[in-house]
Coordinates of C-alpha atoms in Angstrom, one line a residue:
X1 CA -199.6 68.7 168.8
X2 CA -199.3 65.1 169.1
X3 CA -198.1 63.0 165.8
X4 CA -201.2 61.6 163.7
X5 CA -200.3 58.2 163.0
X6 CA -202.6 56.8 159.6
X7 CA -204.0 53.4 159.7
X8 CA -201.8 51.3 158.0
X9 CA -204.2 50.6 154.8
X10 CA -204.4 54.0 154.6
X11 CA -200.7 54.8 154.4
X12 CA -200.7 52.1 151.8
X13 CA -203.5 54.2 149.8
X14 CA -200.8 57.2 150.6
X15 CA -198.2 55.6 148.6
X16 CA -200.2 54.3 146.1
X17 CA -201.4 57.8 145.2
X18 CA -198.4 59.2 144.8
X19 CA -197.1 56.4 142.5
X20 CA -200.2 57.0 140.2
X21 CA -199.5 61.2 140.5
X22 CA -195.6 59.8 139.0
X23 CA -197.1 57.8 136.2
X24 CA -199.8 61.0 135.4
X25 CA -196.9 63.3 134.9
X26 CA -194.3 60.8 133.4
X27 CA -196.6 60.4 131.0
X28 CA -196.9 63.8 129.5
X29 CA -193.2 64.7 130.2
X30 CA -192.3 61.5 128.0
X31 CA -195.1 63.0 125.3
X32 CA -193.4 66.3 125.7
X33 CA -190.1 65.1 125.1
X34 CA -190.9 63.1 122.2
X35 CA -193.2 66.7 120.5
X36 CA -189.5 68.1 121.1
X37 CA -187.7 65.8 118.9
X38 CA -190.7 66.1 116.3
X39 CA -189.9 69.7 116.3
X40 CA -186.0 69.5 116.4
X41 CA -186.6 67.0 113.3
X42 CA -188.6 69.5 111.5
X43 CA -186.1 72.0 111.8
X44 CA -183.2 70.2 110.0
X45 CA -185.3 68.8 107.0
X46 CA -186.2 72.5 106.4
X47 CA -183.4 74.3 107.0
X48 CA -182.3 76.2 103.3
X49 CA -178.6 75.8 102.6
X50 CA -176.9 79.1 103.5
X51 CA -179.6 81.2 105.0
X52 CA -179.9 82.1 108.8
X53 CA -184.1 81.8 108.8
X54 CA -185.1 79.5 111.4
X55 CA -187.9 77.2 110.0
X56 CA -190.3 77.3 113.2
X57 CA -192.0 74.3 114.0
X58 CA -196.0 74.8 115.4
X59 CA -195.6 72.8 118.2
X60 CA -199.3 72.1 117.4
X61 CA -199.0 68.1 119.0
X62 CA -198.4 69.7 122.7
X63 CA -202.5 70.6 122.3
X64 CA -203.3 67.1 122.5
X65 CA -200.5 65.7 124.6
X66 CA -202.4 69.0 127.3
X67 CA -205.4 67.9 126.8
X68 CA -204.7 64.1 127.3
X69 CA -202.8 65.0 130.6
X70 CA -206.4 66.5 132.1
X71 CA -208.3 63.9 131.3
X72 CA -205.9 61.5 132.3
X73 CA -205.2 63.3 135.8
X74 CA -209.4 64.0 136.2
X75 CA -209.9 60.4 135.8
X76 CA -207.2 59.1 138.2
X77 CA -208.0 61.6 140.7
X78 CA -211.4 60.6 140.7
X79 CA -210.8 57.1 140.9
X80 CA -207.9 57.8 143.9
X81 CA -210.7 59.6 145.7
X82 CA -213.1 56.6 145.3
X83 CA -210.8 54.3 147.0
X84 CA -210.2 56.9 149.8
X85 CA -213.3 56.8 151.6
X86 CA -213.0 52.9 152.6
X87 CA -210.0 53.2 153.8
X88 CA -210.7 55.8 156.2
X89 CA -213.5 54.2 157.6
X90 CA -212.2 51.4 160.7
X91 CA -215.8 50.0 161.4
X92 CA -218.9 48.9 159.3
X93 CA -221.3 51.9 158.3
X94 CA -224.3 52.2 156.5
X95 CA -224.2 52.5 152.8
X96 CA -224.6 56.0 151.6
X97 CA -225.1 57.2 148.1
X98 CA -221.6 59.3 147.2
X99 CA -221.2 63.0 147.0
X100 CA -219.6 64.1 143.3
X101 CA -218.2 66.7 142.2
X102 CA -220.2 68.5 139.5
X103 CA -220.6 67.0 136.1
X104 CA -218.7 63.9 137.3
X105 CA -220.6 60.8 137.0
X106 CA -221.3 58.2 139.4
X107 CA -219.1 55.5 138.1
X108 CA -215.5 55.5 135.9
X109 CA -217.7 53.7 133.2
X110 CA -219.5 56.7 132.5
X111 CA -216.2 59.4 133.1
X112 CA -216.4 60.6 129.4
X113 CA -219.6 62.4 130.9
X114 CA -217.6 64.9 132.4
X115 CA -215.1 66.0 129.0
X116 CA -219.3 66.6 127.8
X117 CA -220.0 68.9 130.3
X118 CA -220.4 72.2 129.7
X119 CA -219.7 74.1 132.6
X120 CA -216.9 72.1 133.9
X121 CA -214.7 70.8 131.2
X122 CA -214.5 74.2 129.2
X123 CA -213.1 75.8 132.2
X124 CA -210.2 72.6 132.7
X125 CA -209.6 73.7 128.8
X126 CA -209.3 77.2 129.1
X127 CA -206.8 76.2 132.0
X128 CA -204.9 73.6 129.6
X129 CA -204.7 76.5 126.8
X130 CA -203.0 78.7 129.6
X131 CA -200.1 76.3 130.3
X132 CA -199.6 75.4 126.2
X133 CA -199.1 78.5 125.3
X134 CA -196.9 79.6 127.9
X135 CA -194.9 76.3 127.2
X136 CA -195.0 76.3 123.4
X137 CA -193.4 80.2 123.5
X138 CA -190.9 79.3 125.9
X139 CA -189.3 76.3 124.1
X140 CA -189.6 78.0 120.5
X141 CA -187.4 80.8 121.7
X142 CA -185.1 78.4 123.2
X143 CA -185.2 76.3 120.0
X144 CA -184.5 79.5 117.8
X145 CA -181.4 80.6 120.5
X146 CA -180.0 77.2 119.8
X147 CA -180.7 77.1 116.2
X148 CA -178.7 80.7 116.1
X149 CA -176.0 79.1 117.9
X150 CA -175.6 75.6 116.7
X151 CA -176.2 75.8 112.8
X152 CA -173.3 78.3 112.3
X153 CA -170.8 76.1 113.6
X154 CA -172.3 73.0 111.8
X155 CA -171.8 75.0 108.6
X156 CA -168.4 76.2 110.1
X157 CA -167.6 72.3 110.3
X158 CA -167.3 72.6 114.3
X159 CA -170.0 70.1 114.4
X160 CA -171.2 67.8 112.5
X161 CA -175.1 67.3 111.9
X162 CA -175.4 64.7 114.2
X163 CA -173.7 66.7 117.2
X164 CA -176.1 69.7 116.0
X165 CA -179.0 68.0 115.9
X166 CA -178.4 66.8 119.8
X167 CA -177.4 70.1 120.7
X168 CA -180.8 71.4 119.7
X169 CA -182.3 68.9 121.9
X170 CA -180.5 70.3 124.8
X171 CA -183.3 73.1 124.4
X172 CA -185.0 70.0 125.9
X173 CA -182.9 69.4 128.3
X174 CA -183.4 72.9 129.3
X175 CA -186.8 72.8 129.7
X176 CA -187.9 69.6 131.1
X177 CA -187.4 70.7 135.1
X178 CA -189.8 73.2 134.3
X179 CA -191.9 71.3 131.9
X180 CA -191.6 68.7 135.1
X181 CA -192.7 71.5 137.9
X182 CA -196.2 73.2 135.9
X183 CA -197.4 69.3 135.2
X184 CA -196.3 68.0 138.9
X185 CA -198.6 71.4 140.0
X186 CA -201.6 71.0 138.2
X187 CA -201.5 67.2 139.0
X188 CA -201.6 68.1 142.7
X189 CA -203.9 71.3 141.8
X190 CA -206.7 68.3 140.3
X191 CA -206.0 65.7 142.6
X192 CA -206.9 68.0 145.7
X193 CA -210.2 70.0 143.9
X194 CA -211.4 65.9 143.0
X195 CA -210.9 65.1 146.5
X196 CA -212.7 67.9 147.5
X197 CA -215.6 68.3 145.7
X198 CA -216.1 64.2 145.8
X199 CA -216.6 64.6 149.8
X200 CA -218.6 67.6 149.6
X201 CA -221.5 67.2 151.5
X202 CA -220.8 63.4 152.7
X203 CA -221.8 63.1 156.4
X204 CA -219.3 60.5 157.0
X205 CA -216.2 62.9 156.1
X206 CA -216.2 65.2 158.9
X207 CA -212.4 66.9 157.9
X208 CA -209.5 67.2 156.0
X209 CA -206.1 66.6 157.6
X210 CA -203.0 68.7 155.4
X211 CA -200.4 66.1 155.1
X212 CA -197.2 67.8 154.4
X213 CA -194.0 65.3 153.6
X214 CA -191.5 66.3 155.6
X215 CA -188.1 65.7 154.6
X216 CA -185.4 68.1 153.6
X217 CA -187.3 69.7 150.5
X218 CA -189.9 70.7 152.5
X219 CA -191.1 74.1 152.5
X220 CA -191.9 76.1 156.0
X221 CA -195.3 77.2 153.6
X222 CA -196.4 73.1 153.9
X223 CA -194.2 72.3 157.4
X224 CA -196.0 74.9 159.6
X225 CA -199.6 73.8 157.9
X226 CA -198.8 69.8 158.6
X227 CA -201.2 68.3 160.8
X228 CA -204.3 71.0 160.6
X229 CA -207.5 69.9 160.1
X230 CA -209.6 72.0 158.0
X231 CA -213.6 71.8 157.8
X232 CA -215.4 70.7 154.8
X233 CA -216.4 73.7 152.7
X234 CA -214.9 76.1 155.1
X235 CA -212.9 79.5 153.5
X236 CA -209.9 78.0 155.1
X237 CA -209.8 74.6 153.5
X238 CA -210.5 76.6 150.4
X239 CA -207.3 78.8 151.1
X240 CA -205.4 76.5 151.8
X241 CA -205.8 73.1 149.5
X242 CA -202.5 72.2 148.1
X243 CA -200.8 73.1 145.8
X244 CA -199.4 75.8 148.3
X245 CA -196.8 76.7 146.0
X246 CA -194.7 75.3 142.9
X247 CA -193.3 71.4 143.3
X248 CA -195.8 71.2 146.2
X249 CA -196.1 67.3 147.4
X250 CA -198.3 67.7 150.1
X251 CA -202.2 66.6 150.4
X252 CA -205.4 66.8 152.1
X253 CA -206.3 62.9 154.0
X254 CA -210.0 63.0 154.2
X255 CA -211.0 62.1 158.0
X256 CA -213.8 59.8 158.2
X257 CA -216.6 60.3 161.2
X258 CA -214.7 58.1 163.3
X259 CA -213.3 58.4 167.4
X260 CA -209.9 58.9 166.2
X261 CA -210.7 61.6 163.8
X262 CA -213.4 63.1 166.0
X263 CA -210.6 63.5 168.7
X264 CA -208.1 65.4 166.0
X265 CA -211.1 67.6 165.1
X266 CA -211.6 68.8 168.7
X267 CA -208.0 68.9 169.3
X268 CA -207.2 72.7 169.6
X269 CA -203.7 72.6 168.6
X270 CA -204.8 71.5 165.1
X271 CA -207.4 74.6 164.9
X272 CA -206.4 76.3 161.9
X273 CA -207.8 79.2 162.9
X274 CA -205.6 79.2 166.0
X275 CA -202.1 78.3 164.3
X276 CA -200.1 81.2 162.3
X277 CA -198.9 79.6 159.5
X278 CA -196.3 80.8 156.3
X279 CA -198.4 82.8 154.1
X280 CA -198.5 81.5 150.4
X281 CA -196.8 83.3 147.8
X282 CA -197.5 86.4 146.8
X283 CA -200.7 86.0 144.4
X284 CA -200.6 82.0 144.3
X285 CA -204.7 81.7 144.9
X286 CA -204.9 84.1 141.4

Protein backbone atom coordinates (compact mmCIF):
# COMPACT_ATOMS: atom_id res chain seq x y z
CA UNK A 1 0.00 0.00 0.00
CA UNK A 2 1.49 3.15 -1.02
CA UNK A 3 1.41 6.29 1.65
CA UNK A 4 -1.70 8.70 1.20
CA UNK A 5 -0.30 11.95 1.34
CA UNK A 6 -3.45 14.78 2.31
CA UNK A 7 -3.52 18.02 0.55
CA UNK A 8 -1.90 20.43 2.54
CA UNK A 9 -5.30 22.45 3.43
CA UNK A 10 -6.56 19.48 4.46
CA UNK A 11 -3.82 18.45 6.91
CA UNK A 12 -4.25 21.91 8.19
CA UNK A 13 -8.15 21.09 8.76
CA UNK A 14 -6.46 17.69 10.45
CA UNK A 15 -4.85 19.71 13.10
CA UNK A 16 -7.34 22.15 13.54
CA UNK A 17 -9.84 19.38 14.48
CA UNK A 18 -7.97 17.89 16.89
CA UNK A 19 -7.22 21.25 18.66
CA UNK A 20 -11.05 21.86 18.84
CA UNK A 21 -11.54 17.88 20.08
CA UNK A 22 -8.67 19.32 23.18
CA UNK A 23 -10.72 22.38 23.95
CA UNK A 24 -14.15 20.06 23.90
CA UNK A 25 -12.78 17.82 26.58
CA UNK A 26 -10.69 20.46 28.54
CA UNK A 27 -13.58 22.00 28.95
CA UNK A 28 -15.54 19.44 30.94
CA UNK A 29 -12.40 17.99 32.68
CA UNK A 30 -11.87 21.69 34.01
CA UNK A 31 -15.97 21.65 35.00
CA UNK A 32 -15.29 18.32 36.49
CA UNK A 33 -12.57 19.29 38.52
CA UNK A 34 -13.99 22.33 39.85
CA UNK A 35 -17.75 19.94 40.79
CA UNK A 36 -14.88 18.11 42.77
CA UNK A 37 -13.78 20.83 44.90
CA UNK A 38 -17.62 21.90 45.32
CA UNK A 39 -18.05 18.50 46.75
CA UNK A 40 -14.68 18.22 48.81
CA UNK A 41 -15.99 21.76 50.24
CA UNK A 42 -19.26 20.42 51.19
CA UNK A 43 -17.76 17.79 53.03
CA UNK A 44 -15.75 19.82 55.64
CA UNK A 45 -18.54 22.47 56.33
CA UNK A 46 -20.64 19.42 57.28
CA UNK A 47 -18.64 17.23 58.89
CA UNK A 48 -20.02 16.85 62.90
CA UNK A 49 -17.28 17.10 65.49
CA UNK A 50 -16.37 13.57 66.61
CA UNK A 51 -18.49 11.36 64.50
CA UNK A 52 -17.13 9.03 61.56
CA UNK A 53 -20.50 9.76 59.11
CA UNK A 54 -19.35 10.95 55.97
CA UNK A 55 -21.72 13.82 54.79
CA UNK A 56 -22.12 12.78 50.96
CA UNK A 57 -22.17 15.35 48.59
CA UNK A 58 -24.96 14.80 45.38
CA UNK A 59 -22.67 15.47 42.86
CA UNK A 60 -25.92 16.84 41.23
CA UNK A 61 -23.66 19.84 39.06
CA UNK A 62 -21.85 16.88 36.96
CA UNK A 63 -25.67 16.60 35.24
CA UNK A 64 -25.24 19.79 33.63
CA UNK A 65 -21.48 19.98 33.21
CA UNK A 66 -22.67 16.17 30.95
CA UNK A 67 -25.08 17.61 29.35
CA UNK A 68 -23.10 20.87 28.37
CA UNK A 69 -20.17 18.52 27.06
CA UNK A 70 -22.92 16.95 24.22
CA UNK A 71 -24.05 19.87 23.10
CA UNK A 72 -20.91 21.38 23.03
CA UNK A 73 -19.13 18.34 21.12
CA UNK A 74 -22.54 17.94 18.67
CA UNK A 75 -22.11 21.44 17.71
CA UNK A 76 -18.31 21.44 17.02
CA UNK A 77 -18.57 18.28 15.28
CA UNK A 78 -21.02 19.48 13.17
CA UNK A 79 -19.43 22.57 12.35
CA UNK A 80 -15.75 20.47 11.87
CA UNK A 81 -17.71 18.38 9.32
CA UNK A 82 -19.00 21.54 7.46
CA UNK A 83 -15.63 22.79 6.84
CA UNK A 84 -14.52 19.23 5.72
CA UNK A 85 -16.12 18.94 2.51
CA UNK A 86 -14.23 22.13 0.90
CA UNK A 87 -11.28 21.09 1.69
CA UNK A 88 -11.48 17.81 0.15
CA UNK A 89 -12.57 19.05 -3.02
CA UNK A 90 -9.16 20.27 -5.38
CA UNK A 91 -11.38 21.65 -8.39
CA UNK A 92 -14.64 23.82 -8.82
CA UNK A 93 -17.99 21.65 -8.55
CA UNK A 94 -21.38 22.39 -8.78
CA UNK A 95 -23.24 23.49 -5.69
CA UNK A 96 -25.14 20.79 -4.05
CA UNK A 97 -27.63 21.10 -1.29
CA UNK A 98 -25.83 19.23 1.94
CA UNK A 99 -26.64 15.85 3.33
CA UNK A 100 -27.52 16.15 7.36
CA UNK A 101 -27.64 13.98 9.78
CA UNK A 102 -31.18 13.62 11.28
CA UNK A 103 -32.74 16.35 13.26
CA UNK A 104 -29.66 18.50 12.58
CA UNK A 105 -30.48 21.69 10.91
CA UNK A 106 -29.03 23.21 7.94
CA UNK A 107 -27.10 25.99 9.47
CA UNK A 108 -25.25 26.48 13.16
CA UNK A 109 -27.86 29.43 13.57
CA UNK A 110 -30.52 27.04 13.96
CA UNK A 111 -28.30 24.09 16.08
CA UNK A 112 -30.65 24.42 19.14
CA UNK A 113 -33.07 22.48 16.65
CA UNK A 114 -31.45 19.38 17.34
CA UNK A 115 -31.40 19.49 21.60
CA UNK A 116 -35.58 19.81 20.40
CA UNK A 117 -35.61 16.79 18.66
CA UNK A 118 -37.23 14.02 19.83
CA UNK A 119 -35.74 11.13 18.38
CA UNK A 120 -32.23 12.16 18.41
CA UNK A 121 -31.43 14.19 21.45
CA UNK A 122 -33.24 11.83 24.02
CA UNK A 123 -31.10 9.07 22.91
CA UNK A 124 -27.51 11.45 23.29
CA UNK A 125 -29.29 11.97 26.97
CA UNK A 126 -29.87 8.63 27.83
CA UNK A 127 -26.16 8.17 26.68
CA UNK A 128 -24.95 11.23 28.98
CA UNK A 129 -27.04 9.68 32.07
CA UNK A 130 -24.97 6.40 31.40
CA UNK A 131 -21.53 8.00 31.85
CA UNK A 132 -22.85 10.39 35.05
CA UNK A 133 -23.72 7.87 36.93
CA UNK A 134 -21.01 5.62 36.40
CA UNK A 135 -18.79 8.71 37.20
CA UNK A 136 -20.63 10.21 40.10
CA UNK A 137 -20.48 6.38 41.96
CA UNK A 138 -16.98 6.05 41.34
CA UNK A 139 -15.63 9.35 42.73
CA UNK A 140 -18.16 9.27 45.87
CA UNK A 141 -16.62 5.96 46.97
CA UNK A 142 -13.25 7.34 46.40
CA UNK A 143 -14.33 10.50 48.27
CA UNK A 144 -15.76 8.40 51.21
CA UNK A 145 -12.26 6.01 51.16
CA UNK A 146 -10.38 9.23 51.60
CA UNK A 147 -12.73 10.82 54.01
CA UNK A 148 -12.22 7.43 56.16
CA UNK A 149 -8.58 7.91 55.85
CA UNK A 150 -7.86 11.48 56.08
CA UNK A 151 -10.31 12.86 58.87
CA UNK A 152 -8.93 10.49 61.58
CA UNK A 153 -5.56 11.80 61.36
CA UNK A 154 -6.71 15.42 61.06
CA UNK A 155 -8.50 14.83 64.42
CA UNK A 156 -5.33 12.75 65.42
CA UNK A 157 -3.42 16.25 64.65
CA UNK A 158 -1.31 14.32 61.79
CA UNK A 159 -2.72 16.84 59.53
CA UNK A 160 -3.99 19.81 59.73
CA UNK A 161 -7.30 20.91 57.92
CA UNK A 162 -5.63 22.44 55.22
CA UNK A 163 -3.36 19.23 54.36
CA UNK A 164 -6.86 17.23 54.82
CA UNK A 165 -8.76 19.15 52.68
CA UNK A 166 -5.99 18.67 49.68
CA UNK A 167 -5.76 15.16 50.43
CA UNK A 168 -9.43 14.69 49.67
CA UNK A 169 -8.81 16.32 46.38
CA UNK A 170 -6.31 13.74 45.50
CA UNK A 171 -9.60 11.58 45.04
CA UNK A 172 -9.35 14.01 42.10
CA UNK A 173 -6.32 13.45 41.27
CA UNK A 174 -7.28 9.84 41.09
CA UNK A 175 -9.80 10.17 38.81
CA UNK A 176 -9.06 12.65 36.25
CA UNK A 177 -7.03 10.07 33.77
CA UNK A 178 -10.17 8.26 33.65
CA UNK A 179 -12.51 11.15 33.84
CA UNK A 180 -9.86 12.32 30.81
CA UNK A 181 -10.24 8.80 28.80
CA UNK A 182 -14.68 8.33 28.86
CA UNK A 183 -14.84 12.31 27.68
CA UNK A 184 -11.70 11.90 25.07
CA UNK A 185 -14.02 8.58 23.81
CA UNK A 186 -17.26 9.96 23.42
CA UNK A 187 -15.69 13.13 21.80
CA UNK A 188 -14.25 10.87 19.15
CA UNK A 189 -17.49 8.51 19.34
CA UNK A 190 -19.68 12.17 18.14
CA UNK A 191 -17.21 13.61 16.04
CA UNK A 192 -17.11 10.34 13.77
CA UNK A 193 -21.28 9.58 13.87
CA UNK A 194 -21.49 13.80 12.76
CA UNK A 195 -19.09 13.13 10.15
CA UNK A 196 -20.91 10.33 9.08
CA UNK A 197 -24.27 10.98 8.95
CA UNK A 198 -23.47 14.76 7.45
CA UNK A 199 -22.06 12.90 4.14
CA UNK A 200 -24.65 10.43 4.03
CA UNK A 201 -25.97 10.30 0.78
CA UNK A 202 -23.70 13.21 -0.76
CA UNK A 203 -22.63 12.18 -4.32
CA UNK A 204 -19.51 14.05 -4.04
CA UNK A 205 -18.11 11.96 -0.95
CA UNK A 206 -17.42 8.69 -2.52
CA UNK A 207 -15.25 7.12 0.84
CA UNK A 208 -13.96 7.34 4.05
CA UNK A 209 -10.17 6.96 4.53
CA UNK A 210 -9.36 5.53 8.53
CA UNK A 211 -6.55 7.77 9.53
CA UNK A 212 -4.83 6.23 12.35
CA UNK A 213 -1.87 8.47 14.08
CA UNK A 214 0.90 6.50 14.20
CA UNK A 215 3.38 7.16 16.69
CA UNK A 216 4.38 5.10 19.73
CA UNK A 217 0.85 4.97 21.44
CA UNK A 218 -0.63 3.61 18.72
CA UNK A 219 -2.59 0.52 18.99
CA UNK A 220 -2.13 -2.57 16.39
CA UNK A 221 -6.44 -2.30 16.58
CA UNK A 222 -5.94 1.42 14.60
CA UNK A 223 -2.20 0.66 12.89
CA UNK A 224 -3.41 -2.38 10.87
CA UNK A 225 -6.87 -0.47 9.85
CA UNK A 226 -4.62 2.85 8.72
CA UNK A 227 -5.13 3.64 5.27
CA UNK A 228 -8.52 1.53 4.42
CA UNK A 229 -11.09 3.11 2.60
CA UNK A 230 -14.46 2.18 3.76
CA UNK A 231 -17.77 2.80 1.56
CA UNK A 232 -20.41 5.15 2.60
CA UNK A 233 -23.15 3.33 4.47
CA UNK A 234 -21.41 0.03 4.08
CA UNK A 235 -21.59 -2.60 7.40
CA UNK A 236 -17.89 -2.19 7.47
CA UNK A 237 -17.61 1.62 7.78
CA UNK A 238 -20.29 1.04 10.40
CA UNK A 239 -17.93 -1.62 12.19
CA UNK A 240 -15.37 0.05 12.10
CA UNK A 241 -15.86 4.12 12.79
CA UNK A 242 -13.59 5.11 15.48
CA UNK A 243 -13.49 5.04 18.48
CA UNK A 244 -11.95 1.48 18.09
CA UNK A 245 -11.22 1.24 21.54
CA UNK A 246 -10.62 3.50 24.80
CA UNK A 247 -8.10 6.82 24.23
CA UNK A 248 -8.64 6.14 20.48
CA UNK A 249 -7.19 9.30 18.30
CA UNK A 250 -7.81 8.11 15.09
CA UNK A 251 -10.49 9.36 12.35
CA UNK A 252 -12.33 8.83 9.28
CA UNK A 253 -11.01 11.71 6.23
CA UNK A 254 -13.94 11.99 4.04
CA UNK A 255 -12.73 11.38 0.27
CA UNK A 256 -14.17 13.73 -2.10
CA UNK A 257 -15.14 12.42 -5.85
CA UNK A 258 -11.97 13.42 -7.08
CA UNK A 259 -8.86 11.43 -9.38
CA UNK A 260 -6.80 11.08 -6.44
CA UNK A 261 -9.43 9.62 -4.26
CA UNK A 262 -11.06 7.65 -7.08
CA UNK A 263 -7.51 5.90 -7.48
CA UNK A 264 -7.34 5.03 -3.46
CA UNK A 265 -10.89 3.59 -3.87
CA UNK A 266 -9.87 1.18 -6.67
CA UNK A 267 -6.69 0.51 -5.12
CA UNK A 268 -7.05 -3.19 -3.79
CA UNK A 269 -4.64 -3.07 -1.13
CA UNK A 270 -6.89 -0.60 0.70
CA UNK A 271 -10.03 -3.12 0.25
CA UNK A 272 -11.20 -3.63 3.59
CA UNK A 273 -12.67 -6.48 2.83
CA UNK A 274 -9.37 -7.89 1.67
CA UNK A 275 -7.13 -6.79 4.68
CA UNK A 276 -7.31 -8.85 8.19
CA UNK A 277 -7.19 -6.40 10.59
CA UNK A 278 -7.00 -6.58 14.86
CA UNK A 279 -10.33 -7.27 15.97
CA UNK A 280 -11.86 -4.64 18.47
CA UNK A 281 -12.29 -5.45 21.87
CA UNK A 282 -14.32 -7.86 23.14
CA UNK A 283 -17.94 -6.24 23.09
CA UNK A 284 -16.77 -2.58 22.19
CA UNK A 285 -19.65 -2.11 19.28
CA UNK A 286 -22.31 -2.91 22.61
Amino acid sequence: MKPFKLPKRHGFHIKARYRTKDKVINAVVRAMEAEMKKAVDYIFENMIEGSDHFPQPTLNGMDEISDRFYRHVLTEAFHESKKEKPAQVDAPRKKKLEKLPVGLPKSLKDMEKVFRDRRYWPTVMKRSKKVTEKLRKAYLEKLRRKFNDVVPRMRSGELTPQEAKKQMMGAWDASKSRVETIFRTETTTYFTKTQIAFFDGDEDIIGFLFDAVKDSSSTSICRSRHGLVYRPGSKLLRENAPPCHYNCRSQFIALANIPSNNKLLSDSSRDPEKRKVTPLPLGWRK
